Short mmCIF file of C-alpha atoms and ligand atoms in Angstrom, two decimals:
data_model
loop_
_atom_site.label_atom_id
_atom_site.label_comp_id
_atom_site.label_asym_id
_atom_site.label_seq_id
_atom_site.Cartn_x
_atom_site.Cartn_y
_atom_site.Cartn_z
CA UNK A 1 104.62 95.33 127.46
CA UNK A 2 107.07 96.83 130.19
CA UNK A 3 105.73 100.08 131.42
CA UNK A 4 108.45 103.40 131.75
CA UNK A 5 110.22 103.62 134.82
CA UNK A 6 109.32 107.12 135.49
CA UNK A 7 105.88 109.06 135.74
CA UNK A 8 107.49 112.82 135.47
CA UNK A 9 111.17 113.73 134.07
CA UNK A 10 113.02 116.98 133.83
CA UNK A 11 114.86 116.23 130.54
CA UNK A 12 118.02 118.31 130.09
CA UNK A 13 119.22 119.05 126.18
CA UNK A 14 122.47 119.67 125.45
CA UNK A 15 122.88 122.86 123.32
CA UNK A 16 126.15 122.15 122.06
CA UNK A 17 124.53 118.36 121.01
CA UNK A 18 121.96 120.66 118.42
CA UNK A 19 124.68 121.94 116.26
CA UNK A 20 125.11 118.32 115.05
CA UNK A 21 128.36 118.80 113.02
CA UNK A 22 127.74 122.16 112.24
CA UNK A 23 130.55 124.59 114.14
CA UNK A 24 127.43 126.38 115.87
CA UNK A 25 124.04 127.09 115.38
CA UNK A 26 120.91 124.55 114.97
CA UNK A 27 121.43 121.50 112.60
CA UNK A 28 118.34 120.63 111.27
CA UNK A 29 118.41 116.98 111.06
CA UNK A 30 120.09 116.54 114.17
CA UNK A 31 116.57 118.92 116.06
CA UNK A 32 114.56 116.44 114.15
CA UNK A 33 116.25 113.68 115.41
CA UNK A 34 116.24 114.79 118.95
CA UNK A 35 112.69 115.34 118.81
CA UNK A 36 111.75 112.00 117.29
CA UNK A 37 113.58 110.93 120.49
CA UNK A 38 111.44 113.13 122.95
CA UNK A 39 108.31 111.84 120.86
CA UNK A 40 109.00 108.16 121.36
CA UNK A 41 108.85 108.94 125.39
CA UNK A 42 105.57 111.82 125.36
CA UNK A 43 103.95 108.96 123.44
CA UNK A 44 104.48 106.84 126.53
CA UNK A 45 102.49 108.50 128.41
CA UNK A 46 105.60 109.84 130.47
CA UNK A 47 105.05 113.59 131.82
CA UNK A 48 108.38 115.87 130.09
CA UNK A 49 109.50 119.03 130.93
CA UNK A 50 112.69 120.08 128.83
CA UNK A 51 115.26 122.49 130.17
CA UNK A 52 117.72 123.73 126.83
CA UNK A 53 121.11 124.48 126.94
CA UNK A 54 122.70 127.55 125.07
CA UNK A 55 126.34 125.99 123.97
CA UNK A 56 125.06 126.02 120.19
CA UNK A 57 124.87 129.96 120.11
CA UNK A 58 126.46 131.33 123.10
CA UNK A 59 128.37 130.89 126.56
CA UNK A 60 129.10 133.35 128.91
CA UNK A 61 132.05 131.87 129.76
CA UNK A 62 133.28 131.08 126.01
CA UNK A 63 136.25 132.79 124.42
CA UNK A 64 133.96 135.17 122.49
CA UNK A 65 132.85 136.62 126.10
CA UNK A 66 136.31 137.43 126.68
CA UNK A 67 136.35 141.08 128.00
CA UNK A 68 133.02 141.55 127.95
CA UNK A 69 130.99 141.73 131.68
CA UNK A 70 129.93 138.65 133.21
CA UNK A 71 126.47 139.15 133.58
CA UNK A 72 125.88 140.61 129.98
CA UNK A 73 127.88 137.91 128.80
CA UNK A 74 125.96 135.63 130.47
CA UNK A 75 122.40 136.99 129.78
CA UNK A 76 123.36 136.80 126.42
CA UNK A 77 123.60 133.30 127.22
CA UNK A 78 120.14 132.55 128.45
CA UNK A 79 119.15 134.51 125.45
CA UNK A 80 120.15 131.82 123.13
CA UNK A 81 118.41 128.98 125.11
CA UNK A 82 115.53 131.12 124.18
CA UNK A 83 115.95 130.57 120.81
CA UNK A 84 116.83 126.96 121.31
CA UNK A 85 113.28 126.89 123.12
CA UNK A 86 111.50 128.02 120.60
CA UNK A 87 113.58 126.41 118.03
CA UNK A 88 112.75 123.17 119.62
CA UNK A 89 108.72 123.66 120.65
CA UNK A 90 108.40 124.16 116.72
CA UNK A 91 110.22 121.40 115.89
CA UNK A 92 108.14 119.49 118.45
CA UNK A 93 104.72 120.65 116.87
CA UNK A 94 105.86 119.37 113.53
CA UNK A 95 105.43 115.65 115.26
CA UNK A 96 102.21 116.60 117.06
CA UNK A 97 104.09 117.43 120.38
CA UNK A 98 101.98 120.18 122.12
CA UNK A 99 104.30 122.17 123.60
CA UNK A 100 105.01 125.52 125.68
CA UNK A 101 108.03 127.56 125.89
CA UNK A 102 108.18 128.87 129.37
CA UNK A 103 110.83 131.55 129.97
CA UNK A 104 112.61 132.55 133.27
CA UNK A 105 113.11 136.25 131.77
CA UNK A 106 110.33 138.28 130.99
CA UNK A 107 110.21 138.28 127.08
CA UNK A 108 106.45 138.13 127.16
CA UNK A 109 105.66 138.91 123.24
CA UNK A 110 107.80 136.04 122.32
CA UNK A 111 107.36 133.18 125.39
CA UNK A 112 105.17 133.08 128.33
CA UNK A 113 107.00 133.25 131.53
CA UNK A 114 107.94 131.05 133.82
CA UNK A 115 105.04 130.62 136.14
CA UNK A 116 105.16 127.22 138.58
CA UNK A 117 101.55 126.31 139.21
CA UNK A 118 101.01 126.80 135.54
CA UNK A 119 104.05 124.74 134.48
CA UNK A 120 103.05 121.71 136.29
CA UNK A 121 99.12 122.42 135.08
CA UNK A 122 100.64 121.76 131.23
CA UNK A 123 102.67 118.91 132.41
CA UNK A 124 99.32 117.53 133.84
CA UNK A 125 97.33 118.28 130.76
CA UNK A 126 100.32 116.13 128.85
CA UNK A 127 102.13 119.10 127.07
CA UNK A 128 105.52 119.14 127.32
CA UNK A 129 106.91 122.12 128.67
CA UNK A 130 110.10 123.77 127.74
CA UNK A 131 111.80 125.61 130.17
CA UNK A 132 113.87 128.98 128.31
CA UNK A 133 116.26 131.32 129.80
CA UNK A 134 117.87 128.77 132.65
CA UNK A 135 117.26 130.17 135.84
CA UNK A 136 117.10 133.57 134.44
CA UNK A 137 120.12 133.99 136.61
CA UNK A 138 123.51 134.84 135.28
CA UNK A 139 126.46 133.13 137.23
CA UNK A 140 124.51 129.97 136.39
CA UNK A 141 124.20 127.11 134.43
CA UNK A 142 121.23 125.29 132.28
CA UNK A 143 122.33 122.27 134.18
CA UNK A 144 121.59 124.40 137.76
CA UNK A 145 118.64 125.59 135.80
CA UNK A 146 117.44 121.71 135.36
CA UNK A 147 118.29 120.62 139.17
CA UNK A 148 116.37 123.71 140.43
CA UNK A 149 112.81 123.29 137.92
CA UNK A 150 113.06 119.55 138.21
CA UNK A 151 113.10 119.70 141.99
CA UNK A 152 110.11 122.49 141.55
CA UNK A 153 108.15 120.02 139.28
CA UNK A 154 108.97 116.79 142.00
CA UNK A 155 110.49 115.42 139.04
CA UNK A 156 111.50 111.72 139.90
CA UNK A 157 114.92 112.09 138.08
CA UNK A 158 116.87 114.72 135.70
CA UNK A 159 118.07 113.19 132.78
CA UNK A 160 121.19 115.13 131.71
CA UNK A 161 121.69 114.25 127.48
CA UNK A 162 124.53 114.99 126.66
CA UNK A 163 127.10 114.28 123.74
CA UNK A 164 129.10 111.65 126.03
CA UNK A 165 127.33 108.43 127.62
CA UNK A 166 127.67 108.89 130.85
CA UNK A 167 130.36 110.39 133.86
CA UNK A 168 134.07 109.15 133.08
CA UNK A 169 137.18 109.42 135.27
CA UNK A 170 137.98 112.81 133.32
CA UNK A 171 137.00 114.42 130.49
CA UNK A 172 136.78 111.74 127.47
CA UNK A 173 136.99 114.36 124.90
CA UNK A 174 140.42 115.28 126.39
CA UNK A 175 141.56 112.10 128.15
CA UNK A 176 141.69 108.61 125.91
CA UNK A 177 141.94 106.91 129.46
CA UNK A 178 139.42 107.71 130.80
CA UNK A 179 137.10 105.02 132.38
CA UNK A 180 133.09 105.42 132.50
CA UNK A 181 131.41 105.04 136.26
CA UNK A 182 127.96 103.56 135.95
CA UNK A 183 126.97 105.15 138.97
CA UNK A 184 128.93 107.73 141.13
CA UNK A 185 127.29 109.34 144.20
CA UNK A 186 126.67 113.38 143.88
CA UNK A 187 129.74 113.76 146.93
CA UNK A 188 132.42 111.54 144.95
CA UNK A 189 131.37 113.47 141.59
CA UNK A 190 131.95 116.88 143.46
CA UNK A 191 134.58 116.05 145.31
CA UNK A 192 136.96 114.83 142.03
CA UNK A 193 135.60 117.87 140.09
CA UNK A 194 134.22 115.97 137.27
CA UNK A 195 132.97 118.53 134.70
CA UNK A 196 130.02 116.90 133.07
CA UNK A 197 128.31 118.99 135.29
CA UNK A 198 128.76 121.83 137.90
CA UNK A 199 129.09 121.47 140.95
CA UNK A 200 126.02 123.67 142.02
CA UNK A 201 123.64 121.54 140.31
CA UNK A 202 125.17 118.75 141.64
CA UNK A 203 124.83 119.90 145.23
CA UNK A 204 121.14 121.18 144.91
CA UNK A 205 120.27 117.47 143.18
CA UNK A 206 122.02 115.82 146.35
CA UNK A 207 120.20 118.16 148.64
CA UNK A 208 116.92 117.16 147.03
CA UNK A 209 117.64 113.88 146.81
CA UNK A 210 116.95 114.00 142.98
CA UNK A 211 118.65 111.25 140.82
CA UNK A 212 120.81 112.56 137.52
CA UNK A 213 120.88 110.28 134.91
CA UNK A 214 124.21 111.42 132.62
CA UNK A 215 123.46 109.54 128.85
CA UNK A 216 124.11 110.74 125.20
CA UNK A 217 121.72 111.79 123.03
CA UNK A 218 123.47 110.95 119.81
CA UNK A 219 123.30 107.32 120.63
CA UNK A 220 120.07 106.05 118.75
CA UNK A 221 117.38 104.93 121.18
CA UNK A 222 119.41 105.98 124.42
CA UNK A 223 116.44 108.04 125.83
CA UNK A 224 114.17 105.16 125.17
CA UNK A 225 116.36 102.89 127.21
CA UNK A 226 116.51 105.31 129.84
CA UNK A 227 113.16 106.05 130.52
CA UNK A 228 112.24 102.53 130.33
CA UNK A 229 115.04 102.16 133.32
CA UNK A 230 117.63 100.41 131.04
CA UNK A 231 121.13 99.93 131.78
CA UNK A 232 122.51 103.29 129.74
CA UNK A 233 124.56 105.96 130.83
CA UNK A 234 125.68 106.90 134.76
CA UNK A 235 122.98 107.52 137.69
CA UNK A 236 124.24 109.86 139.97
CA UNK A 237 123.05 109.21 143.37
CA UNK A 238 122.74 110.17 147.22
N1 LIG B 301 134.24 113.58 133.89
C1 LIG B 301 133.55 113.81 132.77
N2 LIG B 301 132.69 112.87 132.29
C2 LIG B 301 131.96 113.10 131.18
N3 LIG B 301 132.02 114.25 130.47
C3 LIG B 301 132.85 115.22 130.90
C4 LIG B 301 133.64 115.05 132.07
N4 LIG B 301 134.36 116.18 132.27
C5 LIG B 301 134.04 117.02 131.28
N5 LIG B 301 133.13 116.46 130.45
C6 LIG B 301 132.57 117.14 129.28
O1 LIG B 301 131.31 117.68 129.65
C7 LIG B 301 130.54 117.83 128.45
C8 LIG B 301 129.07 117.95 128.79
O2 LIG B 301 128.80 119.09 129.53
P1 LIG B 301 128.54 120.56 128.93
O3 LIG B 301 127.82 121.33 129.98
O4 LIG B 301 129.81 121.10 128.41
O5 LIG B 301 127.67 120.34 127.67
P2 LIG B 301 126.13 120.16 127.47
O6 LIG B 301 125.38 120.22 128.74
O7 LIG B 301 126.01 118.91 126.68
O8 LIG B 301 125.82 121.39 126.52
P3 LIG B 301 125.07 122.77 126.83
O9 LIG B 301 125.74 123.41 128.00
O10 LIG B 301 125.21 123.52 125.57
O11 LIG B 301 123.67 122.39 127.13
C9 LIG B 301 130.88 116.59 127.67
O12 LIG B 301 130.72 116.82 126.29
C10 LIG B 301 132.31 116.25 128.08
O13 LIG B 301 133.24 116.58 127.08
O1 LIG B 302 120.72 130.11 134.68
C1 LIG B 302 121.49 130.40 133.76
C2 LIG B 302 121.63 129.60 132.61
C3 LIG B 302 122.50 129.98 131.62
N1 LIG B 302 123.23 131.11 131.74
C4 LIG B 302 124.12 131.55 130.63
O2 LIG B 302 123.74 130.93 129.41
C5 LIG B 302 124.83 130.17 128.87
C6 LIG B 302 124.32 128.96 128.17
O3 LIG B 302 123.94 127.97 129.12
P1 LIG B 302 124.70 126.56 129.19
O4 LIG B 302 124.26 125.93 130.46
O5 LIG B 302 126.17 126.82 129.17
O6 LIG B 302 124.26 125.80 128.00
C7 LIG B 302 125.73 129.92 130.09
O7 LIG B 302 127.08 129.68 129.72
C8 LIG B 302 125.58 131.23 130.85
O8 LIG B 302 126.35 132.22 130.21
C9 LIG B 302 123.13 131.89 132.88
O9 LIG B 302 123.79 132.91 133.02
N2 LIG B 302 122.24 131.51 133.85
#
């Protein structure tokens, strides 16, 4: 049997992907199906750390921020990746995932915080680790927040899952045109502004040399394929 690709990810979930078809929120069945997912690659033997999005519940930059201040706005943000972390370690110990919710912010009766040499002790010990509260920055993004703890971990690659497959031309949600790259380098993707991502995690990935792997999580197996080093999705490269 092949073996996975990769030894140690840093596995960034899409907030917006966990509302399903719901209009916000957490859609049960579509959790429960993500998590199947992450089970199928723990059982592997594959070392995961998770960073959640917040899109599902709140975005500082989102029309309901309007007016308010930037920061507040945008702690309010990593405040509902908190509940997507803890949202998603219980969904993981449902399947026998052992799991820990690490959090950037200090919220200590709800998650432990974010501590490095005990992060990567879990990740050792096989637990996946979910990382809360993105950088515990505001002006940032879950995505910086996955660049910055997978280059902390010496993950091998971040794996961006997303609800498109991969890095198109332009947005495919607004533009019926647009084409899919299968791999892009990280200057090309900055340089043409392509919005899958921002541009600061893309710059601190290049810097690090740390792959992305762009890929949707809605497409059955995808992950799988991924970690096994299938052709799926868009590698974003030095
Ligand atoms: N060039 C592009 N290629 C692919 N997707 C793009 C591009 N430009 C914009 N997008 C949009 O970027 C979205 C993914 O990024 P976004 O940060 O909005 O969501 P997410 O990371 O999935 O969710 P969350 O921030 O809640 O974790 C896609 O759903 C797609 O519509
Ligand atoms: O490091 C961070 C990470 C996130 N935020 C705020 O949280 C929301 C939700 O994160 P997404 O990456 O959009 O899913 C984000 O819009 C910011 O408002 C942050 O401030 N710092």
């Amino acid at each position: 049997m092949s073996k996975p690709a990769y030894k140690r990810v840093l596995l960034k979930l899409s907030g917006e992907a966990l509302m399903g078809d719901d209009p916000y929120g957490i859609n049960r069945a579509t959790i429960e199906r993500m998590v199947a997912d992450v089970a199928e690659v723990a059982n592997l033997g594959v070392e995961l750390a998770v960073v959640i999005g917040g899109g599902n519940i709140f975005r500082g930059v989102a029309p309901g921020a309007q007016g308010m201040d930037r920061a507040t706005a945008d702690y309010m943000g990593m405040l509902a990746t908190v509940m997507n972390a803890l949202a998603l370690a219980d969904a993981m110990r449902h399947v026998g995932i052992v799991a820990r919710v690490m959090s950037a912010i200090a919220i200590e009766q709800v998650v432990e915080p974010y501590v490095r040499p005990k992060a990567l002790q879990y990740l050792e010990e096989g637990k996946v680790v979910v990382f809360a509260a993105g950088t515990g920055n505001p002006f940032f993004t879950t995505d910086t927040a996955a660049a910055l703890r997978g280059s902390e971990i010496s993950a091998e690659i971040v794996l961006k899952a997303t609800k498109v497959d991969g890095v198109y031309t332009a947005d495919p949600k607004k533009d019926p045109n647009a084409t899919r790259y299968e791999s892009i380098t990280f200057d090309e993707a900055i340089s043409k502004h392509l919005q899958v991502m921002d541009a600061t995690a893309f710059a601190l990935c290049r810097d690090q040399k740390l792959p992305i792997k762009v890929f949707s999580i809605v497409k059955p197996g995808a992950l799988k394929r991924v970690i096994m080093g299938e052709d799926e999705g868009t590698l974003v490269h030095v």
